[in-house]
Amino acid sequence: VQVLESGGDLVQPGGTLRLSCTLSGGDFDDYALAWFRQVPGKEREGVSGISWSSTIYTVDSMKGRFTTARTGQNTISLEMNSLKSEDTGVYYCAAARRTKFRPGQWWELLHRPSLVDQWGQGTQVTVSS
């Protein structure tokens, strides 16, 4: 399976940006998909994700400005609003097989990057005036 993200760009503070991720070589019903980011000087952190049943989970610190949605059979998006300079970084899409998770616990993926089976290559988001 592979994941490919796109949509990274330069955006002004306060702006909005949408990233896209496509899962290929696998079935959406078999995976949880999630967005992570790595900003300068910090470890990679979970942002928001969606399960094989389209349940959405967003990390508390990201709620209100970031959200994930399913946009197609094997595609998801990350909608980012009210962007700040500290949101600058590389954003990754990732996939994890559903068989790894206890029932109802797939959200652990957003807090444990070690559960990821496949990472995308990342897309750069720069928030600057």
PDB file of C-alpha atoms in Angstrom, residues 18-24 26-29 31 33 50-54 68-78:
ATOM      1  CA  ARG A  18      -6.583  21.968   2.208  1.00  0.00           C
ATOM      2  CA  LEU A  19      -4.303  18.969   1.826  1.00  0.00           C
ATOM      3  CA  SER A  20      -5.266  15.766   0.037  1.00  0.00           C
ATOM      4  CA  CYS A  21      -4.158  12.172   0.521  1.00  0.00           C
ATOM      5  CA  THR A  22      -4.752   9.170  -1.707  1.00  0.00           C
ATOM      6  CA  LEU A  23      -4.453   5.566  -0.593  1.00  0.00           C
ATOM      7  CA  SER A  24      -3.364   3.182  -3.351  1.00  0.00           C
ATOM      8  CA  GLY A  26      -5.144  -1.110  -0.605  1.00  0.00           C
ATOM      9  CA  ASP A  27      -8.779  -0.807   0.370  1.00  0.00           C
ATOM     10  CA  PHE A  28      -9.967   2.100   2.519  1.00  0.00           C
ATOM     11  CA  ASP A  29     -12.054  -0.384   4.507  1.00  0.00           C
ATOM     12  CA  TYR A  31      -7.064   1.018   7.068  1.00  0.00           C
ATOM     13  CA  LEU A  33      -5.657   7.086   7.693  1.00  0.00           C
ATOM     14  CA  ILE A  50     -10.288   8.916   9.959  1.00  0.00           C
ATOM     15  CA  SER A  51     -11.086   5.264  10.489  1.00  0.00           C
ATOM     16  CA  TRP A  52     -12.210   2.597   8.000  1.00  0.00           C
ATOM     17  CA  SER A  53     -15.793   3.382   9.113  1.00  0.00           C
ATOM     18  CA  SER A  54     -15.248   7.127   8.531  1.00  0.00           C
ATOM     19  CA  THR A  68     -10.173  15.503   8.348  1.00  0.00           C
ATOM     20  CA  ALA A  69     -12.819  14.392   5.896  1.00  0.00           C
ATOM     21  CA  ARG A  70     -13.283  11.564   3.460  1.00  0.00           C
ATOM     22  CA  THR A  71     -13.467  13.035  -0.024  1.00  0.00           C
ATOM     23  CA  GLY A  72     -13.596   9.935  -2.215  1.00  0.00           C
ATOM     24  CA  GLN A  73     -13.367   6.179  -2.271  1.00  0.00           C
ATOM     25  CA  ASN A  74      -9.704   6.197  -1.261  1.00  0.00           C
ATOM     26  CA  THR A  75      -9.033   9.856  -0.587  1.00  0.00           C
ATOM     27  CA  ILE A  76      -9.113  12.088   2.459  1.00  0.00           C
ATOM     28  CA  SER A  77      -8.441  15.732   3.089  1.00  0.00           C
ATOM     29  CA  LEU A  78      -7.053  17.878   5.887  1.00  0.00           C
TER      30      LEU A  78
END
